[in-house]
Amino acid sequence: MTKAMHNPNGVERRGLMFVLSSPSGAGKTTLSRMLVSETPELEMSVSATTRPMRPGEIEGRDYYFVDRSKFDAMIAADEFLEWANVFDNRYGTPRAAVETALAAGRDVLFDIDWQGTQQLRSRAPNDVVSVFILPPSVQALEHRLHTRAQDSDEVIRGRMRKAGDEMSRFDAYDYIVVNDNIGMAFESVRAILRAEQLKRARQVGLDAFVQRMRLELER
Ligand SMILES: Nc1ncnc2c1ncn2[C@@H]1O[C@H](COP(=O)(O)OP(=O)(O)OP(=O)(O)O)[C@@H](O)[C@H]1O
Ligand SMILES: Nc1nc2c(ncn2[C@@H]2O[C@H](COP(=O)(O)O)[C@@H](O)[C@H]2O)c(=O)[nH]1
């Protein structure tokens, strides 16, 4: 699915699909924004959703906000790489933007739930790297949802009720990060991304790179 890109070190490598999941409010959006702003080769996948827009959200930056009939038409037209029902709404990853980014040799970041992660992994098992973000405590999670101040008390109660089930999905992920101190959590996520970019199997240009140096040494 992915094409080779050039690393800063000059070795070609395959792009990867970097997934962050967590119970609602654990910090995926915050970490995603930090990661994208510090990683030029990483592009955020913008999902489509039927959920109402929150104050401060921007169409096309945070989500594509669509109604249920548009969403279902997109499913019928096979426009999603994955989609799922989450908290009584539908969410999906538009296929075209992701395929364009990967074909241009970029990495793509996904803020999606466990169901979407499963679907991506079954499509591209070697290209998905998944990270599950846990909150430091239940109290901190609830506090964060309240201080974000973007959902009604009823919505927050619903998300807290589902947090236990969401958290139990951690064991299907490659890496687990507890987001207590945001700076430390960010450093952990960034280190995971960097290490995965450097995996030997992703650096598809290594043979050619080493071969060039060997030829030079033999001259
Ligand atoms: N380490 C942290 N310490 C304190 N507050 C944090 C931390 N990380 C994130 N937050 C705050 O917690 C709130 C929820 O974070 P965020 O929106 O990133 O969560 P999320 O996992 O993306 O949630 P959702 O799944 O509902 O979109 C935000 O107000 C954010 O600023
Ligand atoms: N399977 C998918 N899950 C998605 C997608 N986009 C977001 N999400 C997940 O939904 C919940 C709720 O998000 P919120 O913005 O309403 O708080 C959260 O777990 C997201 O990760 C998607 O395209 N596919």
Short mmCIF file of C-alpha atoms and ligand atoms in Angstrom, two decimals:
data_model
loop_
_atom_site.label_atom_id
_atom_site.label_comp_id
_atom_site.label_asym_id
_atom_site.label_seq_id
_atom_site.Cartn_x
_atom_site.Cartn_y
_atom_site.Cartn_z
CA MET A 1 0.00 0.00 0.00
CA THR A 2 2.88 2.36 0.72
CA LYS A 3 5.58 3.73 -1.53
CA ALA A 4 9.19 4.36 -0.61
CA MET A 5 10.19 7.80 0.63
CA HIS A 6 13.55 9.35 1.41
CA ASN A 7 14.66 9.55 5.04
CA PRO A 8 16.76 12.55 6.05
CA ASN A 9 19.67 10.08 6.12
CA GLY A 10 19.22 9.47 2.37
CA VAL A 11 17.93 5.88 2.67
CA GLU A 12 14.59 5.15 1.03
CA ARG A 13 11.89 3.74 3.32
CA ARG A 14 8.22 2.72 3.30
CA GLY A 15 5.69 5.15 4.78
CA LEU A 16 3.75 3.96 7.83
CA MET A 17 0.27 4.34 9.31
CA PHE A 18 0.62 5.59 12.89
CA VAL A 19 -2.52 5.05 15.00
CA LEU A 20 -3.39 6.63 18.36
CA SER A 21 -6.41 5.30 20.30
CA SER A 22 -7.66 5.82 23.85
CA PRO A 23 -10.77 6.26 25.93
CA SER A 24 -12.35 9.65 25.24
CA GLY A 25 -10.43 12.45 26.95
CA ALA A 26 -7.11 10.64 27.53
CA GLY A 27 -5.29 13.02 25.19
CA LYS A 28 -5.11 11.64 21.62
CA THR A 29 -6.07 14.91 19.95
CA THR A 30 -3.58 16.90 22.03
CA LEU A 31 -0.75 14.46 21.30
CA SER A 32 -1.67 14.24 17.59
CA ARG A 33 -1.47 18.01 17.15
CA MET A 34 1.91 18.14 18.90
CA LEU A 35 3.23 15.28 16.78
CA VAL A 36 2.07 16.74 13.46
CA SER A 37 3.50 20.15 14.26
CA GLU A 38 6.91 18.67 15.06
CA THR A 39 7.08 16.04 12.29
CA PRO A 40 7.13 17.44 8.75
CA GLU A 41 6.81 14.05 7.04
CA LEU A 42 3.68 13.15 9.06
CA GLU A 43 0.20 13.98 7.77
CA MET A 44 -2.99 13.83 9.88
CA SER A 45 -5.87 11.78 8.48
CA VAL A 46 -9.06 13.87 8.79
CA SER A 47 -12.08 11.67 9.51
CA ALA A 48 -15.70 12.15 8.52
CA THR A 49 -18.27 12.04 11.32
CA THR A 50 -21.99 12.37 11.90
CA ARG A 51 -21.41 13.90 15.37
CA PRO A 52 -22.27 17.58 15.79
CA MET A 53 -19.41 20.08 15.57
CA ARG A 54 -17.97 21.21 18.95
CA PRO A 55 -17.22 24.84 19.72
CA GLY A 56 -13.84 25.73 18.19
CA GLU A 57 -13.77 22.82 15.75
CA ILE A 58 -13.13 23.60 12.09
CA GLU A 59 -14.62 21.77 9.09
CA GLY A 60 -11.85 19.97 7.20
CA ARG A 61 -9.27 20.44 9.98
CA ASP A 62 -10.87 18.50 12.85
CA TYR A 63 -13.41 16.49 10.87
CA TYR A 64 -15.60 16.53 7.81
CA PHE A 65 -19.01 16.95 9.42
CA VAL A 66 -21.62 15.08 7.39
CA ASP A 67 -25.18 13.92 7.98
CA ARG A 68 -26.14 10.28 8.23
CA SER A 69 -27.36 9.97 4.66
CA LYS A 70 -24.12 11.44 3.26
CA PHE A 71 -22.09 9.11 5.53
CA ASP A 72 -24.07 6.08 4.35
CA ALA A 73 -23.61 7.13 0.73
CA MET A 74 -19.86 7.28 1.35
CA ILE A 75 -19.96 3.73 2.77
CA ALA A 76 -21.90 2.54 -0.29
CA ALA A 77 -19.36 4.17 -2.61
CA ASP A 78 -16.51 2.42 -0.74
CA GLU A 79 -14.97 5.79 0.14
CA PHE A 80 -13.82 4.70 3.62
CA LEU A 81 -10.65 2.84 4.50
CA GLU A 82 -12.43 1.96 7.76
CA TRP A 83 -15.49 3.17 9.63
CA ALA A 84 -17.27 2.42 12.92
CA ASN A 85 -20.14 3.39 15.19
CA VAL A 86 -18.66 5.19 18.21
CA PHE A 87 -20.73 6.80 21.01
CA ASP A 88 -23.96 6.72 18.93
CA ASN A 89 -22.36 8.42 15.92
CA ARG A 90 -20.53 7.20 12.84
CA TYR A 91 -16.87 7.94 12.18
CA GLY A 92 -14.79 6.96 9.16
CA THR A 93 -11.42 7.49 7.48
CA PRO A 94 -11.76 8.78 3.90
CA ARG A 95 -9.66 6.52 1.75
CA ALA A 96 -8.50 8.97 -0.96
CA ALA A 97 -6.49 11.37 1.22
CA VAL A 98 -4.66 8.56 2.99
CA GLU A 99 -3.79 6.78 -0.24
CA THR A 100 -2.56 10.04 -1.80
CA ALA A 101 -0.34 10.80 1.22
CA LEU A 102 1.14 7.31 1.34
CA ALA A 103 1.70 7.29 -2.42
CA ALA A 104 3.58 10.59 -2.05
CA GLY A 105 5.85 8.86 0.47
CA ARG A 106 4.46 10.47 3.63
CA ASP A 107 3.55 8.87 6.98
CA VAL A 108 -0.08 9.19 8.09
CA LEU A 109 -1.39 9.72 11.65
CA PHE A 110 -4.82 8.37 12.68
CA ASP A 111 -6.88 9.31 15.78
CA ILE A 112 -9.38 6.45 15.61
CA ASP A 113 -10.99 3.91 17.94
CA TRP A 114 -10.13 0.22 18.43
CA GLN A 115 -12.62 -0.97 15.79
CA GLY A 116 -11.03 1.21 13.12
CA THR A 117 -7.55 0.13 14.21
CA GLN A 118 -8.53 -3.52 13.74
CA GLN A 119 -9.81 -2.77 10.23
CA LEU A 120 -6.64 -0.88 9.23
CA ARG A 121 -4.44 -3.63 10.61
CA SER A 122 -6.25 -6.30 8.63
CA ARG A 123 -5.79 -4.24 5.42
CA ALA A 124 -2.12 -3.36 5.91
CA PRO A 125 -0.65 -5.51 8.69
CA ASN A 126 2.97 -4.52 8.04
CA ASP A 127 2.38 -0.78 7.74
CA VAL A 128 0.26 -0.09 10.86
CA VAL A 129 1.94 0.96 14.12
CA SER A 130 -0.58 1.33 16.96
CA VAL A 131 -0.28 3.18 20.26
CA PHE A 132 -2.88 3.07 23.04
CA ILE A 133 -3.00 6.10 25.34
CA LEU A 134 -4.17 5.50 28.92
CA PRO A 135 -5.10 8.21 31.42
CA PRO A 136 -3.20 8.21 34.74
CA SER A 137 -6.49 7.63 36.65
CA VAL A 138 -10.28 7.60 36.26
CA GLN A 139 -10.48 10.91 38.18
CA ALA A 140 -8.00 12.56 35.80
CA LEU A 141 -9.97 11.28 32.79
CA GLU A 142 -13.26 12.70 34.08
CA HIS A 143 -11.59 15.97 35.04
CA ARG A 144 -10.13 16.32 31.53
CA LEU A 145 -13.49 15.74 29.87
CA HIS A 146 -15.04 18.44 32.10
CA THR A 147 -12.22 20.97 31.71
CA ARG A 148 -12.23 20.52 27.92
CA ALA A 149 -15.74 21.97 28.32
CA GLN A 150 -16.95 20.89 24.90
CA ASP A 151 -19.46 18.19 25.72
CA SER A 152 -22.64 18.25 27.81
CA ASP A 153 -22.70 16.51 31.22
CA GLU A 154 -24.87 13.82 29.65
CA VAL A 155 -22.37 13.18 26.84
CA ILE A 156 -19.51 13.09 29.38
CA ARG A 157 -21.43 10.59 31.54
CA GLY A 158 -21.95 8.41 28.46
CA ARG A 159 -18.26 8.52 27.53
CA MET A 160 -17.19 7.71 31.12
CA ARG A 161 -19.57 4.72 31.11
CA LYS A 162 -17.84 3.40 27.98
CA ALA A 163 -14.28 4.21 29.14
CA GLY A 164 -13.80 0.83 30.88
CA ASP A 165 -14.70 -1.12 27.76
CA GLU A 166 -12.50 1.15 25.60
CA MET A 167 -9.55 0.73 28.00
CA SER A 168 -9.87 -3.05 27.93
CA ARG A 169 -8.81 -2.92 24.25
CA PHE A 170 -5.23 -1.93 25.13
CA ASP A 171 -3.94 -5.46 24.59
CA ALA A 172 -4.45 -5.30 20.82
CA TYR A 173 -1.95 -2.40 20.51
CA ASP A 174 1.79 -2.40 19.84
CA TYR A 175 2.65 0.26 22.45
CA ILE A 176 1.00 1.67 25.58
CA VAL A 177 1.66 5.20 26.87
CA VAL A 178 0.20 6.57 30.12
CA ASN A 179 -0.51 10.26 29.53
CA ASP A 180 0.12 11.81 32.94
CA ASN A 181 2.64 14.55 32.16
CA ILE A 182 1.88 15.73 28.62
CA GLY A 183 5.53 16.52 27.81
CA MET A 184 6.67 13.05 28.82
CA ALA A 185 3.80 11.36 26.97
CA PHE A 186 4.67 13.35 23.85
CA GLU A 187 8.35 12.35 24.06
CA SER A 188 7.30 8.69 24.36
CA VAL A 189 4.99 8.85 21.34
CA ARG A 190 7.61 10.70 19.29
CA ALA A 191 10.28 8.13 20.22
CA ILE A 192 7.98 5.28 19.13
CA LEU A 193 7.38 6.94 15.76
CA ARG A 194 11.09 7.57 15.20
CA ALA A 195 12.07 4.01 16.14
CA GLU A 196 9.39 2.57 13.84
CA GLN A 197 10.56 4.78 10.96
CA LEU A 198 14.04 3.30 11.45
CA LYS A 199 12.98 -0.37 11.45
CA ARG A 200 15.16 -2.27 9.03
CA ALA A 201 12.21 -3.70 7.07
CA ARG A 202 10.92 -0.16 6.41
CA GLN A 203 14.26 1.09 5.16
CA VAL A 204 13.84 -0.52 1.76
CA GLY A 205 16.78 1.40 0.28
CA LEU A 206 19.40 -0.08 2.62
CA ASP A 207 20.78 -2.60 0.12
CA ALA A 208 21.35 0.12 -2.48
CA PHE A 209 22.75 2.52 0.13
CA VAL A 210 25.29 0.01 1.43
CA GLN A 211 26.09 -1.22 -2.07
CA ARG A 212 26.99 2.33 -3.16
CA MET A 213 29.45 2.63 -0.26
CA ARG A 214 30.95 -0.79 -0.94
CA LEU A 215 31.57 0.14 -4.58
CA GLU A 216 33.21 3.37 -3.47
CA LEU A 217 35.47 1.45 -1.06
CA GLU A 218 36.52 -0.96 -3.81
CA ARG A 219 37.56 1.82 -6.20
N1 LIG B 1 -1.34 15.16 30.23
C1 LIG B 1 -2.39 15.97 30.35
N2 LIG B 1 -2.59 16.64 31.50
C2 LIG B 1 -3.66 17.45 31.66
N3 LIG B 1 -4.61 17.69 30.70
C3 LIG B 1 -4.45 17.05 29.53
C4 LIG B 1 -3.35 16.17 29.29
N4 LIG B 1 -3.48 15.68 28.04
C5 LIG B 1 -4.60 16.22 27.52
N5 LIG B 1 -5.19 17.05 28.41
C6 LIG B 1 -6.44 17.81 28.27
O1 LIG B 1 -7.50 16.85 28.38
C7 LIG B 1 -8.57 17.21 27.51
C8 LIG B 1 -8.89 16.02 26.60
O2 LIG B 1 -7.80 15.85 25.70
P1 LIG B 1 -8.02 15.47 24.17
O3 LIG B 1 -9.13 16.27 23.59
O4 LIG B 1 -6.68 15.51 23.54
O5 LIG B 1 -8.51 13.94 24.36
P2 LIG B 1 -8.96 12.86 23.27
O6 LIG B 1 -8.38 11.58 23.70
O7 LIG B 1 -8.62 13.34 21.92
O8 LIG B 1 -10.53 12.82 23.46
P3 LIG B 1 -11.68 12.39 22.41
O9 LIG B 1 -11.52 10.94 22.14
O10 LIG B 1 -12.95 12.69 23.14
O11 LIG B 1 -11.53 13.23 21.17
C9 LIG B 1 -8.15 18.47 26.75
O12 LIG B 1 -8.72 19.59 27.40
C10 LIG B 1 -6.61 18.46 26.89
O13 LIG B 1 -6.09 19.77 26.87
N1 LIG B 2 -13.07 4.08 13.83
C1 LIG B 2 -12.93 5.42 13.83
N2 LIG B 2 -12.94 6.10 14.99
C2 LIG B 2 -12.76 7.42 14.95
C3 LIG B 2 -12.57 8.11 13.74
N3 LIG B 2 -12.42 9.44 14.01
C4 LIG B 2 -12.50 9.56 15.34
N4 LIG B 2 -12.70 8.36 15.91
C5 LIG B 2 -12.84 8.04 17.34
O1 LIG B 2 -14.11 8.43 17.81
C6 LIG B 2 -14.04 8.70 19.21
C7 LIG B 2 -14.77 9.97 19.54
O2 LIG B 2 -14.15 11.08 18.94
P1 LIG B 2 -14.66 12.57 19.30
O3 LIG B 2 -13.88 13.48 18.39
O4 LIG B 2 -16.13 12.60 19.07
O5 LIG B 2 -14.33 12.79 20.75
C8 LIG B 2 -12.54 8.75 19.55
O6 LIG B 2 -12.21 7.51 20.17
C9 LIG B 2 -11.88 8.84 18.20
O7 LIG B 2 -10.59 8.23 18.21
C10 LIG B 2 -12.56 7.36 12.53
O8 LIG B 2 -12.40 7.88 11.41
N5 LIG B 2 -12.75 6.03 12.63
#
